[in-house]
Amino acid sequence: MKIVIYAAILLLLVPIHTTMLPHVSVLGVAPDVGLVIAVLIGLMEGELEGLLVGLAIGWLLSMYSAGDLWLSLVTKGGAGVLAGILGRQVAQVTPTVLCIGLGIVSLAGGMVTALTMKAGGLEDVWWNMRTIVLPQACLDAALGAALFWLANRRTVMDRFRVAERF
Amino acid sequence: MANLRAPYSARRLALGVFGLLLAALLLFPRQSQGLFQYLDGPVGQVVRIPLEIVASVDEGLAGIWHHYIALQDVQTVNDRLRQDMEWLRGQNSQLREAAAATERLTSLLQFKAQALPMMMAAQVIGRDATNWYRSVILNKGDSDGIKPDMGVITPAGVVGRVVKTTGGTSVVLLMTDSNNAIAGLIQRTRDEGIVEGTHQGYAKLKYIPLLSNVREGDRVVTSGLVGGFPRGLAIGTITRIDKEEGALFQTAELTPEVDVSRLEEVLIIQAPYGTSGEAGGGVDFAGKSRP
């Protein structure tokens, strides 16, 4: 069942990213839904699943982007692993905690991308940081927190409750 | 707390797999990318189905909005006039180039072949999956004979070039992306340069000789020397010239001829110097029959 859900997510992700998100972008920047999903899965299901789903997301999105394959694989797969590891260290995951964590992960991924892209110099890197990395990190954090909050209201996510951990 | 979700070995396995992947990508970049590219074909065909469904729904909704809700008549007339204007711009550019070339011994140039490149029409079904690149996704790919580096145009001028293909789709890097480079030629002065995109969504012509008397309003066309474009396709109009003291070249800012934010259908140049008998898909230069 889980594999079917993952497959559905992967199949729908590309149309959402390439067709729907450009309509709802804020100042030309859209949230990275792939990254948010990789982080949420890493957080909820552990680092191995986070890694595998993150890699699959990175590969699929790179097929429909002009960007390099390795960059997409490393940022999405790395986000899944990192979320899984961080998830173990946090006593209680709340939308606020997730918001901050996602913001940091998105910021880190964006900075790696900005620094590895062909750029004319520091001015271009700063431009990318200001116009893409920071707004995208904010959007990712907000979207992730909203999705988590919704999921938390509709389902009982026992694993995140402190009381049940002891 | 640490053992609630997954066994410890899962973390080690995940880190191991991630480390191996990183090592493979760093040490054997070509082989590892080749493996993924080999798998791109079948996976791309599967992903293409929902992508085209969503794109057609999106297009349908946009069509309903534009044609039935938002100013039905004005929009229709506007669309037709815009199409005509784009076609005339393309023709104008071609004719200007033809006239200039005729003056310089046209017998040396293969004009017939130049005017009729092999082209295939394609539809835009999406935009870049990240915020980092200005690119569009087309509904034609490997199986239709599309290859990387092929030029993409509209009747108004240059759009960009194909950078990636899967079985049924291809990714076109737009000329306004900073990673793109197209050989350009200033139509009036005949000076050559390289057209690159900018972060602001414009384009700039770099490496213009210092002694060139280029000025604002000059039109820039493809030089046809390298890349998948024939000579004479409109790229843009110069709006500003930067001439820094001590620099070896001048740089000019261009306004692209094609509004790349509103692309719907494009033409892919499969062979820039084809013949009329080989025209792929039976599409003429304008992409449609004209009186």
CSV table of C-alpha atoms in Angstrom, one decimal:
chain,number,residue,atom,x,y,z
A,1,MET,CA,0.0,0.0,0.0
A,2,LYS,CA,2.8,2.4,0.9
A,3,ILE,CA,4.5,1.7,-2.4
A,4,VAL,CA,1.3,2.6,-4.3
A,5,ILE,CA,1.1,5.9,-2.3
A,6,TYR,CA,4.7,6.7,-3.1
A,7,ALA,CA,4.2,5.8,-6.8
A,8,ALA,CA,1.1,8.1,-6.9
A,9,ILE,CA,3.0,10.9,-5.3
A,10,LEU,CA,5.9,10.5,-7.8
A,11,LEU,CA,3.6,10.4,-10.8
A,12,LEU,CA,1.6,13.5,-9.7
A,13,LEU,CA,4.7,15.4,-8.6
A,14,VAL,CA,5.9,16.2,-12.1
A,15,PRO,CA,2.6,17.6,-13.4
A,16,ILE,CA,2.2,19.6,-10.2
A,17,HIS,CA,5.7,21.1,-10.4
A,18,THR,CA,5.7,21.8,-14.1
A,19,THR,CA,2.1,22.8,-14.9
A,20,MET,CA,0.3,23.9,-11.7
A,21,LEU,CA,3.0,25.6,-9.6
A,22,PRO,CA,3.9,28.2,-12.1
A,23,HIS,CA,0.3,29.6,-11.7
A,24,VAL,CA,0.7,30.0,-7.9
A,25,SER,CA,4.2,31.2,-7.7
A,26,VAL,CA,4.9,34.2,-5.5
A,27,LEU,CA,7.2,36.8,-7.2
A,28,GLY,CA,8.2,34.1,-9.7
A,29,VAL,CA,9.2,31.6,-7.0
A,30,ALA,CA,7.3,28.4,-6.3
A,31,PRO,CA,7.7,26.1,-3.3
A,32,ASP,CA,9.8,22.9,-3.8
A,33,VAL,CA,7.1,20.4,-3.2
A,34,GLY,CA,9.5,17.5,-3.9
A,35,LEU,CA,11.8,18.7,-1.2
A,36,VAL,CA,8.9,19.1,1.3
A,37,ILE,CA,7.7,15.6,0.6
A,38,ALA,CA,11.1,14.0,0.9
A,39,VAL,CA,11.6,15.7,4.2
A,40,LEU,CA,8.1,14.7,5.5
A,41,ILE,CA,8.7,11.1,4.5
A,42,GLY,CA,12.1,11.1,6.0
A,43,LEU,CA,10.7,12.5,9.2
A,44,MET,CA,7.7,10.2,9.4
A,45,GLU,CA,9.1,7.0,8.0
A,46,GLY,CA,12.8,7.1,8.7
A,47,GLU,CA,16.0,8.0,6.8
A,48,LEU,CA,16.1,5.0,4.5
A,49,GLU,CA,12.7,5.7,3.0
A,50,GLY,CA,13.4,9.4,3.0
A,51,LEU,CA,16.5,8.8,1.0
A,52,LEU,CA,14.9,6.5,-1.5
A,53,VAL,CA,11.9,8.7,-2.1
A,54,GLY,CA,14.1,11.7,-2.2
A,55,LEU,CA,16.3,10.2,-4.8
A,56,ALA,CA,13.3,9.2,-6.9
A,57,ILE,CA,11.9,12.7,-6.6
A,58,GLY,CA,15.3,14.2,-7.5
A,59,TRP,CA,15.7,12.0,-10.5
A,60,LEU,CA,12.2,12.6,-11.8
A,61,LEU,CA,12.3,16.4,-11.4
A,62,SER,CA,15.7,16.6,-13.0
A,63,MET,CA,14.3,14.8,-16.1
A,64,TYR,CA,11.9,17.8,-16.5
A,65,SER,CA,14.4,20.5,-15.6
A,66,ALA,CA,17.4,22.0,-17.3
A,67,GLY,CA,19.4,21.3,-14.2
A,68,ASP,CA,22.0,18.7,-13.5
A,69,LEU,CA,21.0,15.2,-12.4
A,70,TRP,CA,23.5,14.9,-9.6
A,71,LEU,CA,22.5,18.2,-7.9
A,72,SER,CA,18.9,17.2,-7.8
A,73,LEU,CA,19.7,13.7,-6.5
A,74,VAL,CA,22.0,15.0,-3.8
A,75,THR,CA,19.7,17.8,-2.5
A,76,LYS,CA,16.5,15.7,-2.5
A,77,GLY,CA,18.1,12.5,-1.3
A,78,GLY,CA,20.2,14.4,1.3
A,79,ALA,CA,17.1,16.2,2.5
A,80,GLY,CA,15.3,12.9,3.1
A,81,VAL,CA,18.3,11.4,5.0
A,82,LEU,CA,18.8,14.5,7.0
A,83,ALA,CA,15.1,14.8,8.0
A,84,GLY,CA,15.2,11.1,9.1
A,85,ILE,CA,18.2,11.7,11.3
A,86,LEU,CA,17.0,15.0,12.7
A,87,GLY,CA,13.6,13.5,13.4
A,88,ARG,CA,15.2,11.0,15.8
A,89,GLN,CA,16.8,13.8,17.8
A,90,VAL,CA,13.6,15.9,18.3
A,91,ALA,CA,11.4,15.0,21.3
A,92,GLN,CA,8.2,16.4,19.8
A,93,VAL,CA,7.8,17.4,16.2
A,94,THR,CA,5.3,20.3,15.9
A,95,PRO,CA,4.5,22.5,12.9
A,96,THR,CA,6.8,25.1,14.3
A,97,VAL,CA,9.7,22.8,14.7
A,98,LEU,CA,9.1,21.4,11.2
A,99,CYS,CA,8.8,24.9,9.8
A,100,ILE,CA,12.2,25.8,11.2
A,101,GLY,CA,13.8,22.5,10.2
A,102,LEU,CA,12.4,22.6,6.6
A,103,GLY,CA,13.5,26.2,6.3
A,104,ILE,CA,17.1,25.2,7.2
A,105,VAL,CA,17.1,22.1,4.9
A,106,SER,CA,15.7,24.2,2.0
A,107,LEU,CA,18.2,26.9,2.7
A,108,ALA,CA,21.1,24.4,2.7
A,109,GLY,CA,19.9,22.8,-0.5
A,110,GLY,CA,19.4,26.2,-2.2
A,111,MET,CA,22.8,27.4,-1.1
A,112,VAL,CA,24.4,24.3,-2.6
A,113,THR,CA,22.6,24.9,-5.8
A,114,ALA,CA,23.4,28.6,-5.9
A,115,LEU,CA,27.1,28.0,-5.3
A,116,THR,CA,27.4,25.2,-7.9
A,117,MET,CA,25.5,27.0,-10.7
A,118,LYS,CA,27.4,28.8,-13.4
A,119,ALA,CA,27.5,32.4,-12.0
A,120,GLY,CA,29.3,35.6,-13.0
A,121,GLY,CA,30.6,36.1,-9.5
A,122,LEU,CA,29.5,36.9,-6.0
A,123,GLU,CA,27.0,39.4,-7.2
A,124,ASP,CA,25.1,36.6,-9.1
A,125,VAL,CA,25.3,34.3,-6.2
A,126,TRP,CA,23.8,37.0,-3.9
A,127,TRP,CA,21.1,37.7,-6.5
A,128,ASN,CA,20.2,34.0,-6.5
A,129,MET,CA,20.2,33.9,-2.7
A,130,ARG,CA,18.0,36.9,-2.5
A,131,THR,CA,15.5,36.1,-5.3
A,132,ILE,CA,15.3,32.3,-5.1
A,133,VAL,CA,16.9,30.6,-2.1
A,134,LEU,CA,15.4,32.7,0.7
A,135,PRO,CA,11.9,33.0,-0.7
A,136,GLN,CA,11.8,29.4,-1.6
A,137,ALA,CA,13.0,28.4,1.9
A,138,CYS,CA,10.2,30.5,3.4
A,139,LEU,CA,7.6,28.9,1.1
A,140,ASP,CA,8.9,25.4,1.7
A,141,ALA,CA,8.8,25.9,5.4
A,142,ALA,CA,5.2,27.3,5.3
A,143,LEU,CA,4.0,24.5,3.0
A,144,GLY,CA,5.6,21.8,5.0
A,145,ALA,CA,4.2,23.1,8.3
A,146,ALA,CA,0.8,23.4,6.7
A,147,LEU,CA,0.8,19.8,5.3
A,148,PHE,CA,2.1,18.5,8.7
A,149,TRP,CA,-0.6,20.4,10.6
A,150,LEU,CA,-3.3,19.0,8.2
A,151,ALA,CA,-2.0,15.5,8.5
A,152,ASN,CA,-1.7,15.8,12.3
A,153,ARG,CA,-5.3,16.9,12.6
A,154,ARG,CA,-6.7,14.1,10.4
A,155,THR,CA,-4.6,11.3,11.6
A,156,VAL,CA,-3.0,10.2,14.9
A,157,MET,CA,0.7,10.5,14.5
A,158,ASP,CA,1.7,8.7,17.6
A,159,ARG,CA,5.3,8.5,16.9
A,160,PHE,CA,5.7,12.2,17.4
A,161,ARG,CA,4.1,12.3,20.9
A,162,VAL,CA,6.6,12.5,23.7
A,163,ALA,CA,4.3,10.6,26.2
A,164,GLU,CA,4.2,7.5,24.0
A,165,ARG,CA,7.9,7.5,23.6
A,166,PHE,CA,8.6,6.7,27.2
B,1,MET,CA,13.6,7.5,21.7
B,2,ALA,CA,16.1,6.7,18.9
B,3,ASN,CA,14.7,3.2,18.3
B,4,LEU,CA,11.0,4.1,17.9
B,5,ARG,CA,10.7,4.3,14.1
B,6,ALA,CA,13.3,2.4,12.4
B,7,PRO,CA,16.1,0.0,13.3
B,8,TYR,CA,19.5,1.6,13.7
B,9,SER,CA,20.7,-0.4,10.7
B,10,ALA,CA,18.3,1.6,8.5
B,11,ARG,CA,20.1,4.8,9.3
B,12,ARG,CA,23.5,3.1,8.5
B,13,LEU,CA,22.1,1.7,5.3
B,14,ALA,CA,20.7,5.1,4.2
B,15,LEU,CA,23.9,6.9,5.0
B,16,GLY,CA,25.9,4.1,3.2
B,17,VAL,CA,23.7,4.3,0.1
B,18,PHE,CA,23.9,8.1,0.1
B,19,GLY,CA,27.7,8.0,0.5
B,20,LEU,CA,28.0,5.4,-2.3
B,21,LEU,CA,25.8,7.5,-4.6
B,22,LEU,CA,27.9,10.7,-3.8
B,23,ALA,CA,31.1,8.8,-4.5
B,24,ALA,CA,29.7,7.3,-7.8
B,25,LEU,CA,28.5,10.8,-8.9
B,26,LEU,CA,31.9,12.3,-8.1
B,27,LEU,CA,34.2,9.6,-9.3
B,28,PHE,CA,32.3,8.2,-12.3
B,29,PRO,CA,30.0,11.1,-13.3
B,30,ARG,CA,29.5,10.0,-16.9
B,31,GLN,CA,28.8,6.3,-16.1
B,32,SER,CA,26.4,7.1,-13.2
B,33,GLN,CA,24.5,9.7,-15.3
B,34,GLY,CA,24.4,7.3,-18.2
B,35,LEU,CA,22.7,4.7,-16.1
B,36,PHE,CA,20.0,7.2,-15.1
B,37,GLN,CA,19.6,8.4,-18.7
B,38,TYR,CA,19.2,4.8,-19.8
B,39,LEU,CA,16.2,4.5,-17.4
B,40,ASP,CA,14.9,7.9,-18.4
B,41,GLY,CA,13.1,6.6,-21.5
B,42,PRO,CA,10.6,4.2,-20.0
B,43,VAL,CA,10.1,6.2,-16.9
B,44,GLY,CA,9.6,9.3,-19.0
B,45,GLN,CA,6.9,7.6,-21.0
B,46,VAL,CA,5.0,6.7,-17.8
B,47,VAL,CA,5.3,10.2,-16.3
B,48,ARG,CA,4.3,11.8,-19.6
B,49,ILE,CA,0.7,10.4,-19.2
B,50,PRO,CA,-0.3,12.4,-16.0
B,51,LEU,CA,1.8,15.3,-17.2
B,52,GLU,CA,-0.2,15.6,-20.5
B,53,ILE,CA,-3.5,15.0,-18.7
B,54,VAL,CA,-2.8,17.8,-16.3
B,55,ALA,CA,-1.4,20.0,-19.0
B,56,SER,CA,-4.5,19.5,-21.2
B,57,VAL,CA,-6.8,20.2,-18.2
B,58,ASP,CA,-4.8,23.3,-17.4
B,59,GLU,CA,-4.9,24.4,-21.0
B,60,GLY,CA,-8.7,23.8,-21.2
B,61,LEU,CA,-9.3,25.8,-18.1
B,62,ALA,CA,-7.1,28.6,-19.4
B,63,GLY,CA,-9.0,28.5,-22.7
B,64,ILE,CA,-12.4,28.7,-21.0
B,65,TRP,CA,-11.2,31.7,-19.0
B,66,HIS,CA,-9.6,33.5,-21.9
B,67,HIS,CA,-12.3,32.8,-24.4
B,68,TYR,CA,-15.6,32.8,-22.5
B,69,ILE,CA,-15.1,34.7,-19.3
B,70,ALA,CA,-12.4,37.4,-20.0
B,71,LEU,CA,-13.4,39.6,-22.9
B,72,GLN,CA,-14.4,37.0,-25.4
B,73,ASP,CA,-14.3,39.1,-28.6
B,74,VAL,CA,-11.3,41.3,-27.7
B,75,GLN,CA,-9.3,38.3,-26.8
B,76,THR,CA,-10.0,36.5,-30.0
B,77,VAL,CA,-9.1,39.5,-32.2
B,78,ASN,CA,-6.1,40.1,-30.1
B,79,ASP,CA,-4.9,36.6,-30.5
B,80,ARG,CA,-5.3,36.7,-34.2
B,81,LEU,CA,-3.5,40.0,-34.5
B,82,ARG,CA,-0.7,38.9,-32.3
B,83,GLN,CA,-0.2,35.8,-34.4
B,84,ASP,CA,-0.2,37.9,-37.6
B,85,MET,CA,2.2,40.4,-36.1
B,86,GLU,CA,4.5,37.6,-35.0
B,87,TRP,CA,4.4,36.0,-38.4
B,88,LEU,CA,5.1,39.4,-40.1
B,89,ARG,CA,8.0,40.1,-37.7
B,90,GLY,CA,9.5,36.8,-38.6
B,91,GLN,CA,9.0,37.5,-42.3
B,92,ASN,CA,10.4,41.0,-41.9
B,93,SER,CA,13.5,39.7,-40.2
B,94,GLN,CA,14.0,37.0,-42.9
B,95,LEU,CA,13.5,39.5,-45.7
B,96,ARG,CA,15.9,42.1,-44.2
B,97,GLU,CA,18.5,39.4,-43.8
B,98,ALA,CA,17.9,38.2,-47.4
B,99,ALA,CA,18.3,41.7,-48.7
B,100,ALA,CA,21.5,42.2,-46.9
B,101,ALA,CA,22.9,38.9,-48.0
B,102,THR,CA,21.9,39.5,-51.6
B,103,GLU,CA,24.0,42.6,-51.7
B,104,ARG,CA,27.0,40.6,-50.7
B,105,LEU,CA,27.1,38.0,-53.4
B,106,THR,CA,24.1,35.8,-52.7
B,107,SER,CA,25.6,33.1,-54.9
B,108,LEU,CA,28.0,32.2,-52.0
B,109,LEU,CA,25.1,31.5,-49.7
B,110,GLN,CA,22.7,28.6,-49.8
B,111,PHE,CA,19.6,30.7,-49.4
B,112,LYS,CA,17.1,28.1,-50.4
B,113,ALA,CA,18.3,25.7,-47.9
B,114,GLN,CA,18.6,28.4,-45.3
B,115,ALA,CA,15.0,29.6,-45.7
B,116,LEU,CA,13.6,26.1,-45.4
B,117,PRO,CA,15.1,24.3,-42.4
B,118,MET,CA,13.6,20.9,-41.3
B,119,MET,CA,11.2,21.7,-38.5
B,120,MET,CA,8.7,20.0,-36.3
B,121,ALA,CA,5.8,21.7,-34.4
B,122,ALA,CA,5.5,21.0,-30.7
B,123,GLN,CA,3.3,22.1,-27.9
B,124,VAL,CA,4.5,23.6,-24.6
B,125,ILE,CA,3.1,21.4,-21.8
B,126,GLY,CA,5.0,22.7,-18.8
B,127,ARG,CA,7.7,24.9,-17.3
B,128,ASP,CA,10.9,24.1,-15.4
B,129,ALA,CA,10.4,21.8,-12.4
B,130,THR,CA,12.6,24.0,-10.3
B,131,ASN,CA,13.0,27.8,-9.7
B,132,TRP,CA,16.5,27.8,-11.0
B,133,TYR,CA,16.2,27.6,-14.8
B,134,ARG,CA,14.1,29.3,-17.4
B,135,SER,CA,13.0,26.4,-19.5
B,136,VAL,CA,9.8,24.9,-20.9
B,137,ILE,CA,8.8,21.3,-21.5
B,138,LEU,CA,7.6,20.2,-25.0
B,139,ASN,CA,5.4,17.2,-25.9
B,140,LYS,CA,7.9,15.9,-28.4
B,141,GLY,CA,11.0,13.9,-27.5
B,142,ASP,CA,13.4,11.2,-28.5
B,143,SER,CA,10.8,9.0,-30.2
B,144,ASP,CA,10.0,12.0,-32.5
B,145,GLY,CA,13.6,12.5,-33.5
B,146,ILE,CA,14.3,15.4,-31.2
B,147,LYS,CA,17.9,15.6,-29.9
B,148,PRO,CA,19.7,17.9,-27.5
B,149,ASP,CA,21.1,21.1,-29.0
B,150,MET,CA,18.4,21.5,-31.6
B,151,GLY,CA,17.2,25.1,-31.9
B,152,VAL,CA,13.6,26.1,-31.0
B,153,ILE,CA,11.8,29.1,-32.6
B,154,THR,CA,8.4,30.6,-33.1
B,155,PRO,CA,7.6,32.6,-36.3
B,156,ALA,CA,8.6,35.7,-34.4
B,157,GLY,CA,12.1,34.5,-33.6
B,158,VAL,CA,14.4,32.4,-31.4
B,159,VAL,CA,13.1,30.7,-28.3
B,160,GLY,CA,16.0,28.6,-27.1
B,161,ARG,CA,17.5,25.2,-27.5
B,162,VAL,CA,16.8,21.7,-26.5
B,163,VAL,CA,19.0,20.5,-23.6
B,164,LYS,CA,17.4,17.3,-22.5
B,165,THR,CA,15.1,14.7,-24.0
B,166,THR,CA,13.1,11.7,-22.8
B,167,GLY,CA,11.0,9.3,-24.9
B,168,GLY,CA,8.0,11.7,-25.3
B,169,THR,CA,9.1,15.0,-24.0
B,170,SER,CA,12.0,17.5,-24.2
B,171,VAL,CA,13.3,20.4,-22.1
B,172,VAL,CA,14.1,23.6,-23.9
B,173,LEU,CA,16.4,26.1,-22.2
B,174,LEU,CA,15.1,29.6,-23.0
B,175,MET,CA,17.3,32.2,-24.5
B,176,THR,CA,16.7,34.4,-21.4
B,177,ASP,CA,18.3,31.8,-19.1
B,178,SER,CA,21.8,32.8,-18.0
B,179,ASN,CA,23.2,29.4,-18.9
B,180,ASN,CA,22.2,29.7,-22.6
B,181,ALA,CA,24.5,31.0,-25.3
B,182,ILE,CA,23.6,31.6,-29.0
B,183,ALA,CA,25.8,33.1,-31.7
B,184,GLY,CA,24.3,36.4,-32.7
B,185,LEU,CA,24.9,39.0,-35.4
B,186,ILE,CA,23.9,42.7,-35.4
B,187,GLN,CA,21.9,43.1,-38.6
B,188,ARG,CA,23.0,46.6,-39.5
B,189,THR,CA,26.7,46.5,-38.6
B,190,ARG,CA,27.3,42.8,-39.2
B,191,ASP,CA,29.3,42.5,-36.0
B,192,GLU,CA,29.1,39.1,-34.3
B,193,GLY,CA,28.7,38.3,-30.6
B,194,ILE,CA,27.3,35.8,-28.1
B,195,VAL,CA,23.7,36.2,-26.8
B,196,GLU,CA,23.3,35.2,-23.2
B,197,GLY,CA,20.4,35.4,-20.8
B,198,THR,CA,20.3,37.5,-17.6
B,199,HIS,CA,18.8,37.0,-14.2
B,200,GLN,CA,16.3,39.7,-14.9
B,201,GLY,CA,14.8,37.8,-17.9
B,202,TYR,CA,16.4,39.9,-20.6
B,203,ALA,CA,19.3,38.9,-22.8
B,204,LYS,CA,22.6,40.5,-23.5
B,205,LEU,CA,24.9,40.5,-26.5
B,206,LYS,CA,28.5,40.0,-25.4
B,207,TYR,CA,31.8,40.4,-27.2
B,208,ILE,CA,30.8,43.2,-29.6
B,209,PRO,CA,34.1,44.7,-31.0
B,210,LEU,CA,35.1,48.0,-29.4
B,211,LEU,CA,35.1,49.8,-32.8
B,212,SER,CA,31.6,48.7,-33.7
B,213,ASN,CA,29.1,51.6,-34.1
B,214,VAL,CA,26.3,49.6,-32.7
B,215,ARG,CA,23.4,51.7,-31.3
B,216,GLU,CA,20.1,51.3,-29.5
B,217,GLY,CA,17.4,49.9,-31.8
B,218,ASP,CA,19.6,47.7,-33.8
B,219,ARG,CA,18.2,44.2,-34.4
B,220,VAL,CA,20.2,41.1,-33.6
B,221,VAL,CA,19.7,37.9,-35.5
B,222,THR,CA,21.3,34.4,-35.4
B,223,SER,CA,24.7,34.3,-37.1
B,224,GLY,CA,24.2,30.6,-38.1
B,225,LEU,CA,27.9,29.9,-37.4
B,226,VAL,CA,27.3,27.4,-34.6
B,227,GLY,CA,24.4,25.8,-32.9
B,228,GLY,CA,21.1,24.5,-34.3
B,229,PHE,CA,19.9,27.8,-35.9
B,230,PRO,CA,20.2,29.0,-39.5
B,231,ARG,CA,21.4,32.5,-40.2
B,232,GLY,CA,18.9,35.4,-39.9
B,233,LEU,CA,16.4,34.4,-37.3
B,234,ALA,CA,15.3,37.3,-35.1
B,235,ILE,CA,16.7,37.2,-31.5
B,236,GLY,CA,16.0,40.7,-30.2
B,237,THR,CA,16.4,44.5,-30.3
B,238,ILE,CA,19.2,46.3,-28.6
B,239,THR,CA,17.9,48.6,-25.8
B,240,ARG,CA,21.1,49.6,-24.0
B,241,ILE,CA,24.8,49.5,-24.7
B,242,ASP,CA,27.4,49.1,-22.0
B,243,LYS,CA,30.9,50.4,-23.0
B,244,GLU,CA,33.2,50.2,-19.9
B,245,GLU,CA,36.4,52.0,-19.9
B,246,GLY,CA,39.3,49.7,-20.4
B,247,ALA,CA,37.2,46.8,-21.5
B,248,LEU,CA,38.1,44.8,-24.6
B,249,PHE,CA,34.5,44.5,-25.9
B,250,GLN,CA,31.2,46.2,-25.7
B,251,THR,CA,28.1,44.6,-24.2
B,252,ALA,CA,24.5,45.3,-25.2
B,253,GLU,CA,21.2,44.6,-23.5
B,254,LEU,CA,18.5,43.0,-25.7
B,255,THR,CA,14.8,42.8,-25.5
B,256,PRO,CA,13.9,39.4,-26.9
B,257,GLU,CA,11.7,39.3,-29.9
B,258,VAL,CA,9.7,36.4,-28.5
B,259,ASP,CA,7.7,36.8,-25.3
B,260,VAL,CA,9.0,33.5,-23.7
B,261,SER,CA,6.5,33.8,-20.8
B,262,ARG,CA,3.6,33.2,-23.1
B,263,LEU,CA,4.7,30.3,-25.3
B,264,GLU,CA,2.1,27.8,-26.4
B,265,GLU,CA,3.4,26.3,-29.7
B,266,VAL,CA,6.9,26.3,-31.0
B,267,LEU,CA,8.9,24.9,-33.9
B,268,ILE,CA,11.9,22.6,-33.3
B,269,ILE,CA,14.7,23.0,-36.0
B,270,GLN,CA,15.7,19.4,-36.7
B,271,ALA,CA,18.2,20.4,-39.4
B,272,PRO,CA,19.0,24.1,-39.9
B,273,TYR,CA,20.0,23.7,-43.5
B,274,GLY,CA,17.4,21.2,-44.8
B,275,THR,CA,15.6,21.3,-48.1
B,276,SER,CA,11.9,21.8,-48.7
B,277,GLY,CA,11.5,18.1,-49.6
B,278,GLU,CA,12.8,17.0,-46.3
B,279,ALA,CA,10.8,19.3,-44.1
B,280,GLY,CA,9.9,17.2,-41.1
B,281,GLY,CA,6.2,17.0,-40.2
B,282,GLY,CA,5.3,19.1,-43.2
B,283,VAL,CA,5.6,22.4,-41.4
B,284,ASP,CA,6.6,25.5,-43.2
B,285,PHE,CA,8.7,28.3,-41.7
B,286,ALA,CA,5.7,30.1,-40.3
B,287,GLY,CA,4.2,26.9,-38.9
B,288,LYS,CA,1.1,27.4,-41.0
B,289,SER,CA,0.0,28.1,-44.5
B,290,ARG,CA,-0.2,31.7,-45.5
B,291,PRO,CA,-1.5,33.5,-48.5
